[in-house]
CSV table of C-alpha atoms and ligand atoms in Angstrom, one decimal:
chain,number,residue,atom,x,y,z
H,1,MET,CA,15.2,-6.8,-23.3
H,2,ASP,CA,13.4,-3.7,-24.6
H,3,ILE,CA,14.6,-0.3,-23.2
H,4,HIS,CA,12.4,2.8,-23.9
H,5,THR,CA,13.7,6.3,-23.6
H,6,ASP,CA,12.0,9.4,-22.2
H,7,ILE,CA,8.8,7.9,-21.0
H,8,PRO,CA,6.3,9.9,-19.0
H,9,LEU,CA,6.0,8.4,-15.5
H,10,LYS,CA,2.4,9.6,-15.4
H,11,ASN,CA,1.6,6.8,-17.7
H,12,TYR,CA,3.0,4.3,-15.2
H,13,THR,CA,1.7,5.7,-11.9
H,14,THR,CA,-2.0,5.7,-10.9
H,15,MET,CA,-1.8,9.4,-9.6
H,16,ARG,CA,-0.9,10.1,-13.2
H,17,LEU,CA,1.5,13.0,-12.5
H,18,GLY,CA,5.2,13.5,-12.9
H,19,GLY,CA,7.9,14.0,-15.5
H,20,ASN,CA,9.8,11.5,-17.7
H,21,ALA,CA,12.0,8.5,-16.9
H,22,LYS,CA,15.2,8.6,-18.9
H,23,TYR,CA,14.9,4.8,-19.5
H,24,ILE,CA,12.2,2.3,-18.7
H,25,THR,CA,12.3,-1.4,-19.0
H,26,GLU,CA,10.7,-4.6,-17.8
H,27,ALA,CA,12.1,-7.6,-15.8
H,28,HIS,CA,10.3,-10.9,-16.6
H,29,THR,CA,12.7,-13.0,-14.7
H,30,ALA,CA,14.9,-12.6,-11.6
H,31,GLU,CA,18.0,-12.8,-13.8
H,32,ASP,CA,16.7,-9.8,-15.8
H,33,VAL,CA,16.7,-7.9,-12.5
H,34,ALA,CA,20.4,-8.7,-12.0
H,35,THR,CA,21.3,-7.9,-15.6
H,36,ILE,CA,19.5,-4.5,-15.4
H,37,TYR,CA,21.4,-3.6,-12.2
H,38,GLN,CA,24.7,-4.6,-13.6
H,39,ASN,CA,24.1,-2.5,-16.8
H,40,ALA,CA,23.0,0.4,-14.8
H,41,LYS,CA,26.0,0.2,-12.6
H,42,ALA,CA,28.3,0.2,-15.6
H,43,GLN,CA,26.6,3.4,-16.8
H,44,ASN,CA,26.4,5.0,-13.4
H,45,LEU,CA,22.6,5.2,-13.6
H,46,PRO,CA,20.3,5.0,-10.6
H,47,VAL,CA,17.5,2.3,-10.7
H,48,PHE,CA,14.0,2.6,-9.5
H,49,VAL,CA,11.8,-0.4,-9.2
H,50,LEU,CA,8.1,-0.1,-9.9
H,51,GLY,CA,5.3,-2.6,-9.5
H,52,GLY,CA,1.9,-1.5,-10.5
H,53,GLY,CA,2.7,2.2,-9.7
H,54,SER,CA,-0.3,2.4,-7.4
H,55,ASN,CA,1.6,3.6,-4.4
H,56,VAL,CA,4.3,5.7,-6.0
H,57,ILE,CA,4.2,9.4,-6.7
H,58,ALA,CA,6.4,10.7,-9.5
H,59,LYS,CA,8.0,14.1,-9.3
H,60,ASP,CA,8.0,16.8,-12.0
H,61,GLU,CA,11.7,16.5,-12.6
H,62,GLY,CA,11.3,12.9,-13.6
H,63,PHE,CA,13.9,10.3,-13.0
H,64,ALA,CA,17.4,10.5,-14.7
H,65,GLY,CA,17.9,6.8,-14.5
H,66,ILE,CA,16.3,3.5,-15.3
H,67,VAL,CA,12.9,2.5,-14.1
H,68,VAL,CA,12.2,-1.3,-14.0
H,69,ARG,CA,8.8,-2.6,-14.0
H,70,ILE,CA,8.6,-6.0,-12.3
H,71,ARG,CA,6.7,-8.5,-14.5
H,72,ILE,CA,7.9,-11.8,-13.0
H,73,PRO,CA,5.2,-14.3,-13.1
H,74,GLY,CA,4.6,-17.4,-10.9
H,75,PHE,CA,2.2,-19.3,-8.8
H,76,GLU,CA,3.4,-22.5,-7.3
H,77,VAL,CA,2.2,-24.5,-4.3
H,78,VAL,CA,5.4,-25.4,-2.4
H,79,ALA,CA,3.9,-27.2,0.6
H,80,ASP,CA,0.5,-28.7,1.3
H,81,GLU,CA,-0.1,-29.6,4.9
H,82,PRO,CA,-3.3,-30.7,6.7
H,83,GLY,CA,-4.1,-27.2,7.9
H,84,SER,CA,-2.3,-24.9,5.5
H,85,THR,CA,-1.0,-24.4,2.0
H,86,THR,CA,2.2,-22.5,1.3
H,87,ILE,CA,2.5,-20.8,-2.1
H,88,ARG,CA,5.3,-19.1,-3.9
H,89,ILE,CA,4.2,-16.1,-6.0
H,90,GLY,CA,6.1,-14.2,-8.7
H,91,ALA,CA,6.6,-10.5,-7.7
H,92,GLY,CA,5.0,-9.3,-10.9
H,93,GLU,CA,1.6,-11.1,-10.4
H,94,GLN,CA,-1.4,-8.8,-9.9
H,95,TRP,CA,-2.2,-8.9,-6.2
H,96,ASP,CA,-5.9,-9.2,-6.6
H,97,SER,CA,-5.7,-12.1,-9.0
H,98,ILE,CA,-3.6,-13.9,-6.4
H,99,VAL,CA,-6.3,-13.2,-3.8
H,100,LYS,CA,-9.0,-14.4,-6.1
H,101,ARG,CA,-7.0,-17.6,-6.8
H,102,THR,CA,-6.4,-18.4,-3.2
H,103,VAL,CA,-10.0,-17.7,-2.3
H,104,ASP,CA,-11.1,-20.1,-5.1
H,105,MET,CA,-8.8,-22.7,-3.4
H,106,ASN,CA,-10.7,-22.1,-0.1
H,107,LEU,CA,-7.6,-20.7,1.6
H,108,SER,CA,-7.8,-18.0,4.2
H,109,GLY,CA,-5.3,-15.2,5.2
H,110,ILE,CA,-5.5,-12.6,2.4
H,111,GLU,CA,-9.2,-12.6,1.5
H,112,ALA,CA,-9.7,-9.3,3.4
H,113,MET,CA,-7.0,-7.8,1.2
H,114,SER,CA,-9.2,-8.1,-1.8
H,115,ALA,CA,-9.4,-5.5,-4.6
H,116,ILE,CA,-6.1,-3.8,-3.6
H,117,PRO,CA,-4.4,-2.6,-6.8
H,118,GLY,CA,-0.7,-3.2,-7.4
H,119,THR,CA,1.6,-6.3,-7.6
H,120,ALA,CA,2.4,-9.2,-5.2
H,121,GLY,CA,6.1,-8.1,-4.9
H,122,ALA,CA,5.0,-4.7,-3.8
H,123,ALA,CA,2.9,-5.9,-0.9
H,124,PRO,CA,5.7,-6.4,1.6
H,125,ILE,CA,7.3,-3.0,0.9
H,126,GLN,CA,4.7,-1.1,2.9
H,127,ASN,CA,3.2,-4.1,4.7
H,128,VAL,CA,0.0,-3.7,2.8
H,129,GLY,CA,-3.1,-4.3,5.0
H,130,ALA,CA,-6.8,-4.0,5.0
H,131,TYR,CA,-9.8,-5.0,7.1
H,132,GLY,CA,-7.8,-6.7,9.8
H,133,GLN,CA,-5.2,-8.5,7.7
H,134,GLU,CA,-1.8,-7.5,6.7
H,135,ILE,CA,0.8,-9.3,4.6
H,136,ALA,CA,3.1,-9.6,7.6
H,137,ASP,CA,0.6,-12.1,9.0
H,138,THR,CA,0.9,-14.6,6.2
H,139,LEU,CA,4.3,-13.9,4.6
H,140,VAL,CA,6.9,-16.7,5.2
H,141,SER,CA,9.7,-15.1,3.2
H,142,ALA,CA,10.6,-13.0,0.2
H,143,GLU,CA,13.2,-13.8,-2.4
H,144,ALA,CA,15.1,-10.8,-3.4
H,145,TYR,CA,18.0,-9.4,-5.5
H,146,ASP,CA,20.4,-7.6,-3.3
H,147,SER,CA,21.7,-4.7,-5.2
H,148,LEU,CA,24.4,-3.9,-2.7
H,149,THR,CA,26.1,-7.3,-3.0
H,150,ASN,CA,24.8,-8.4,-6.4
H,151,THR,CA,23.5,-11.6,-5.1
H,152,PHE,CA,20.1,-13.4,-4.7
H,153,GLY,CA,18.9,-14.3,-1.2
H,154,THR,CA,15.9,-15.1,0.9
H,155,LEU,CA,14.6,-12.7,3.6
H,156,GLU,CA,12.5,-14.4,6.3
H,157,ASN,CA,9.4,-12.7,7.7
H,158,SER,CA,11.4,-11.6,10.8
H,159,ASP,CA,14.1,-10.1,8.7
H,160,CYS,CA,11.6,-7.6,7.2
H,161,ASP,CA,10.9,-5.7,10.4
H,162,PHE,CA,7.3,-5.3,9.6
H,163,LYS,CA,5.4,-2.4,11.2
H,164,TYR,CA,2.2,-0.6,10.5
H,165,ARG,CA,2.7,0.3,6.8
H,166,ASP,CA,6.4,-0.1,7.0
H,167,SER,CA,9.2,-2.6,6.5
H,168,ILE,CA,13.0,-2.5,6.0
H,169,PHE,CA,12.2,-2.3,2.2
H,170,ARG,CA,11.0,1.3,2.6
H,171,SER,CA,13.0,2.4,5.6
H,172,ARG,CA,16.5,1.0,6.6
H,173,ASP,CA,17.2,-0.8,3.3
H,174,LYS,CA,15.2,1.5,1.0
H,175,GLY,CA,16.4,0.9,-2.6
H,176,ARG,CA,18.6,-2.1,-1.7
H,177,TYR,CA,16.4,-5.2,-2.4
H,178,VAL,CA,14.3,-6.1,-5.4
H,179,ILE,CA,11.7,-8.6,-4.4
H,180,THR,CA,11.4,-11.3,-7.1
H,181,SER,CA,9.0,-13.6,-5.4
H,182,ILE,CA,7.0,-13.9,-2.1
H,183,THR,CA,6.1,-17.1,-0.2
H,184,ILE,CA,2.9,-17.0,1.8
H,185,LYS,CA,1.3,-19.6,4.1
H,186,LEU,CA,-2.5,-19.6,4.1
H,187,SER,CA,-4.9,-21.5,6.3
H,188,LYS,CA,-7.5,-24.1,5.3
H,189,ASN,CA,-9.8,-22.9,8.0
H,190,GLN,CA,-12.7,-20.5,7.4
H,191,PRO,CA,-12.1,-16.8,8.3
H,192,GLN,CA,-12.7,-16.4,12.0
H,193,PRO,CA,-14.5,-13.5,13.7
H,194,PRO,CA,-14.1,-11.0,15.3
H,195,PHE,CA,-13.7,-9.0,12.0
H,196,TYR,CA,-12.6,-5.4,11.5
H,197,GLU,CA,-15.3,-3.1,12.7
H,198,ALA,CA,-16.5,-1.8,9.3
H,199,LEU,CA,-16.4,-5.4,7.8
H,200,GLN,CA,-18.4,-6.8,10.7
H,201,LYS,CA,-21.0,-4.0,10.3
H,202,TYR,CA,-21.4,-4.8,6.6
H,203,LEU,CA,-21.9,-8.4,7.4
H,204,ASP,CA,-24.4,-7.7,10.2
H,205,ASP,CA,-26.3,-5.1,8.1
H,206,ASN,CA,-26.6,-7.7,5.3
H,207,GLY,CA,-27.6,-10.5,7.7
H,208,ILE,CA,-24.6,-12.6,6.8
H,209,LYS,CA,-23.7,-15.1,9.5
H,210,ILE,CA,-21.6,-17.6,7.5
H,211,TYR,CA,-18.1,-16.5,6.9
H,212,THR,CA,-16.5,-18.2,3.9
H,213,GLN,CA,-13.4,-16.8,2.2
H,214,GLN,CA,-15.6,-15.9,-0.8
H,215,ILE,CA,-18.2,-14.1,1.4
H,216,ILE,CA,-15.5,-12.1,3.1
H,217,ARG,CA,-13.9,-11.2,-0.3
H,218,ASP,CA,-17.2,-10.1,-1.7
H,219,ALA,CA,-17.9,-8.0,1.4
H,220,VAL,CA,-14.5,-6.3,1.3
H,221,ILE,CA,-15.0,-5.6,-2.5
H,222,ALA,CA,-18.4,-4.1,-1.8
H,223,ILE,CA,-17.1,-1.9,1.0
H,224,ARG,CA,-14.0,-0.7,-1.0
H,225,THR,CA,-16.1,0.0,-4.0
H,226,SER,CA,-18.3,2.3,-2.0
H,227,LYS,CA,-15.4,4.1,-0.3
H,228,LEU,CA,-12.4,4.1,-2.6
H,229,PRO,CA,-12.3,5.6,-6.0
H,230,ASP,CA,-11.2,3.3,-8.9
H,231,PRO,CA,-7.7,4.5,-10.0
H,232,LYS,CA,-8.6,3.6,-13.6
H,233,VAL,CA,-11.3,6.3,-13.5
H,234,ASN,CA,-10.2,8.7,-10.9
H,235,PRO,CA,-6.4,8.8,-10.5
H,236,ASN,CA,-5.3,8.1,-6.9
H,237,THR,CA,-3.1,6.1,-4.7
H,238,GLY,CA,-5.5,4.7,-2.1
H,239,SER,CA,-4.8,6.2,1.3
H,240,PHE,CA,-2.6,9.2,0.7
H,241,PHE,CA,-1.7,9.5,4.4
H,242,LYS,CA,-0.8,6.9,7.1
H,243,ASN,CA,-3.1,6.8,10.1
H,244,ALA,CA,-1.4,8.7,12.9
H,245,ILE,CA,0.2,7.0,15.9
H,246,VAL,CA,0.3,9.1,19.0
H,247,ASP,CA,1.8,8.5,22.5
H,248,SER,CA,-0.4,8.0,25.5
H,249,TRP,CA,0.7,11.3,27.0
H,250,GLN,CA,-0.9,13.1,24.0
H,251,VAL,CA,-4.4,11.5,24.5
H,252,ASP,CA,-5.6,14.0,27.2
H,253,ASN,CA,-4.7,17.0,25.1
H,254,LEU,CA,-6.3,15.5,22.0
H,255,LYS,CA,-9.6,14.8,24.0
H,256,ARG,CA,-9.5,18.4,25.2
H,257,ILE,CA,-9.3,19.6,21.6
H,258,SER,CA,-12.0,17.2,20.4
H,259,PRO,CA,-13.8,15.0,23.0
H,260,ASP,CA,-15.2,12.8,20.3
H,261,ILE,CA,-11.8,12.0,18.7
H,262,PRO,CA,-11.6,8.2,17.8
H,263,LEU,CA,-8.6,6.6,19.4
H,264,TYR,CA,-7.6,3.0,19.1
H,265,ASP,CA,-5.4,1.5,21.8
H,266,MET,CA,-2.6,-0.3,20.3
H,267,GLY,CA,-1.7,-2.0,23.6
H,268,ASP,CA,1.9,-0.8,23.6
H,269,GLY,CA,1.4,2.6,25.0
H,270,HIS,CA,0.5,4.0,21.6
H,271,TYR,CA,-2.9,5.0,20.1
H,272,LYS,CA,-3.9,5.0,16.4
H,273,VAL,CA,-5.9,8.1,15.3
H,274,PRO,CA,-7.7,7.8,11.9
H,275,THR,CA,-6.1,10.5,9.8
H,276,GLY,CA,-9.3,10.5,7.6
H,277,TRP,CA,-11.1,11.8,10.6
H,278,LEU,CA,-8.6,14.5,11.3
H,279,ILE,CA,-8.7,15.7,7.7
H,280,GLU,CA,-12.5,15.7,7.8
H,281,ARG,CA,-12.5,17.7,11.0
H,282,ALA,CA,-10.0,20.1,9.5
H,283,GLY,CA,-12.7,20.8,6.9
H,284,PHE,CA,-11.0,19.3,3.8
H,285,LYS,CA,-13.4,16.5,3.0
H,286,GLY,CA,-14.7,17.0,-0.6
H,287,GLN,CA,-12.6,20.1,-1.1
H,288,LEU,CA,-10.7,20.8,-4.3
H,289,ILE,CA,-7.1,22.2,-3.8
H,290,ASN,CA,-5.0,23.0,-6.9
H,291,GLY,CA,-6.8,20.2,-8.9
H,292,ILE,CA,-6.5,17.7,-6.1
H,293,ARG,CA,-9.8,16.5,-4.7
H,294,VAL,CA,-10.0,15.3,-1.1
H,295,HIS,CA,-12.3,12.3,-1.6
H,296,ASP,CA,-15.9,13.1,-0.4
H,297,LYS,CA,-16.4,9.5,0.9
H,298,ASN,CA,-13.0,9.1,2.6
H,299,ALA,CA,-10.8,12.1,3.4
H,300,LEU,CA,-7.7,9.8,3.5
H,301,VAL,CA,-7.8,9.6,-0.3
H,302,LEU,CA,-6.6,12.3,-2.6
H,303,ILE,CA,-7.8,12.2,-6.2
H,304,ASN,CA,-6.0,13.9,-9.0
H,305,GLU,CA,-9.0,15.6,-10.7
H,306,SER,CA,-7.2,18.3,-12.7
H,307,ALA,CA,-3.7,18.7,-11.3
H,308,THR,CA,-1.0,18.9,-13.9
H,309,SER,CA,2.1,18.7,-11.8
H,310,TYR,CA,3.6,17.1,-8.7
H,311,HIS,CA,3.9,20.7,-7.5
H,312,ASP,CA,0.1,21.0,-7.4
H,313,LEU,CA,-0.2,17.8,-5.4
H,314,ALA,CA,2.5,18.9,-3.0
H,315,TYR,CA,0.7,22.2,-2.4
H,316,ALA,CA,-2.5,20.4,-1.5
H,317,ARG,CA,-0.7,17.8,0.7
H,318,ASN,CA,1.2,20.5,2.6
H,319,ALA,CA,-2.0,22.6,3.1
H,320,ILE,CA,-3.6,19.5,4.7
H,321,ILE,CA,-0.5,18.6,6.8
H,322,ASP,CA,-0.2,22.1,8.1
H,323,LYS,CA,-3.8,22.6,9.1
H,324,VAL,CA,-4.0,19.2,10.8
H,325,ARG,CA,-0.8,20.0,12.7
H,326,ASP,CA,-2.1,23.5,13.7
H,327,MET,CA,-5.4,22.0,14.9
H,328,PHE,CA,-4.3,18.8,16.6
H,329,GLY,CA,-0.5,19.0,17.0
H,330,ILE,CA,-0.2,15.8,15.0
H,331,ILE,CA,2.2,15.7,12.0
H,332,ILE,CA,0.6,13.3,9.5
H,333,GLU,CA,2.8,11.4,7.1
H,334,GLN,CA,2.4,10.7,3.3
H,335,GLU,CA,1.9,7.0,2.6
H,336,PRO,CA,3.0,6.5,-1.0
H,337,LEU,CA,6.7,6.5,-1.9
H,338,GLU,CA,8.2,9.0,-4.2
H,339,ILE,CA,10.4,8.6,-7.3
K,1,EPU,N1,-13.0,8.3,9.0
K,1,EPU,C1,-13.6,9.5,9.1
K,1,EPU,N2,-13.6,10.3,8.0
K,1,EPU,C2,-13.0,10.0,6.9
K,1,EPU,C3,-12.4,8.7,6.7
K,1,EPU,C4,-12.4,7.9,7.8
K,1,EPU,O1,-14.1,9.9,10.1
K,1,EPU,O2,-13.1,10.8,5.9
K,1,EPU,C5,-13.0,7.4,10.2
K,1,EPU,C6,-14.0,6.3,10.0
K,1,EPU,O3,-15.3,6.6,10.3
K,1,EPU,C7,-13.4,5.1,10.8
K,1,EPU,C8,-12.0,5.4,10.8
K,1,EPU,O4,-11.7,6.7,10.3
K,1,EPU,O5,-13.9,5.3,12.1
K,1,EPU,C9,-11.2,4.4,10.0
K,1,EPU,O6,-11.7,4.4,8.7
K,1,EPU,P1,-11.6,3.1,7.7
K,1,EPU,O7,-12.1,1.9,8.4
K,1,EPU,O8,-12.3,3.5,6.4
K,1,EPU,O9,-10.1,2.9,7.4
K,1,EPU,P2,-9.0,3.9,7.1
K,1,EPU,O10,-8.2,4.2,8.4
K,1,EPU,O11,-9.5,5.2,6.4
K,1,EPU,C10,-7.3,2.0,6.6
K,1,EPU,C11,-6.2,1.8,5.5
K,1,EPU,C12,-6.9,1.4,4.2
K,1,EPU,C13,-7.7,0.1,4.4
K,1,EPU,C14,-8.7,0.4,5.5
K,1,EPU,C15,-9.5,-0.8,5.9
K,1,EPU,C16,-4.3,3.1,6.0
K,1,EPU,C17,-3.5,4.3,5.7
K,1,EPU,N3,-5.4,2.9,5.3
K,1,EPU,O12,-8.0,3.1,6.1
K,1,EPU,O13,-5.8,1.1,3.3
K,1,EPU,O14,-8.4,-0.3,3.3
K,1,EPU,O15,-8.1,0.9,6.7
K,1,EPU,O16,-8.6,-1.7,6.6
K,1,EPU,O17,-4.0,2.4,7.0
K,1,EPU,C18,-4.5,2.0,1.6
K,1,EPU,O18,-3.4,1.8,2.3
K,1,EPU,O19,-4.3,2.6,0.5
K,1,EPU,C19,-5.7,1.7,2.0
K,1,EPU,C20,-6.8,1.9,1.3
């Protein structure tokens, strides 16, 4: 196992910011993960697990421990039933190559999550979702190394406590489990309408009336390409903020501030407010703050145009959070995790 020393984390995170990791290494098997943790424990070093680095922000002080990049491969059909196929996928596989493979197999369930950067093992961490689908809908279980007990185990879907962009992996048990594989169950049926608003609009605008997995994948790729910057060209982490969730008692006040505020009834006494809309209304869309550009096509996305430090990003982020709070009384939250 190769271990590299003093490696800039900006080379491993798509925001391209942050200081050095003391050590960085790769895990190609589940056993590698256990070995790395045992060695780290013996040397009293903290461990941080990285997938594709597309939803992680590195701080300027770097990380005085060992960063593990999960490179575990695998794609195995574990059950084939009349209406569904269940597949076990190595945590290190590129998410979008998995989506492509399952679409090629005419399976449905993750096609709307096309073109999302990152790895398969990272998808459950923040319950990745897009265009009406989220991993919580198709995930059967995740196999994981438990760093607390130094054992391997299986977490069923219900163990993960999935919520909007949240799970036990980034809240209650943050840092405890390392996902080594995920098992998802996909349908053999064609994708069924109604689709997510923006997706339906694209299909209607283009006169598309037949909804195959490939057609949905192509439509999502077209929408994403027009709205989201490519991290290889413009460093970013996708949505930088979560959409806001407000209580029903806040709604009247929000409508008083802005009668046209978009509110989506979540059916449980809460409403989702698009943070991109709030940031746009706060006047930030397209603005450059300390080298950080608020994307001109989607204000939820921050692009590192010329920032040189995490400090620059934090300044821009805080300016946005403060203004949205002052205007709407809503405290918006950062979506990517931090190392
Ligand atoms: N909006 C604005 N101004 C903006 C951006 C959005 O007014 O600058 C409005 C749009 O007009 C729309 C609403 O906000 O009415 C929602 O926008 P959109 O459908 O583009 O989705 P989003 O809320 O910006 C979320 C996810 C994306 C995902 C899309 C599609 C989060 C934090 N983001 O974005 O996920 O691709 O929905 O499902 O939930 C990611 O997490 O990195 C990500 C890209």
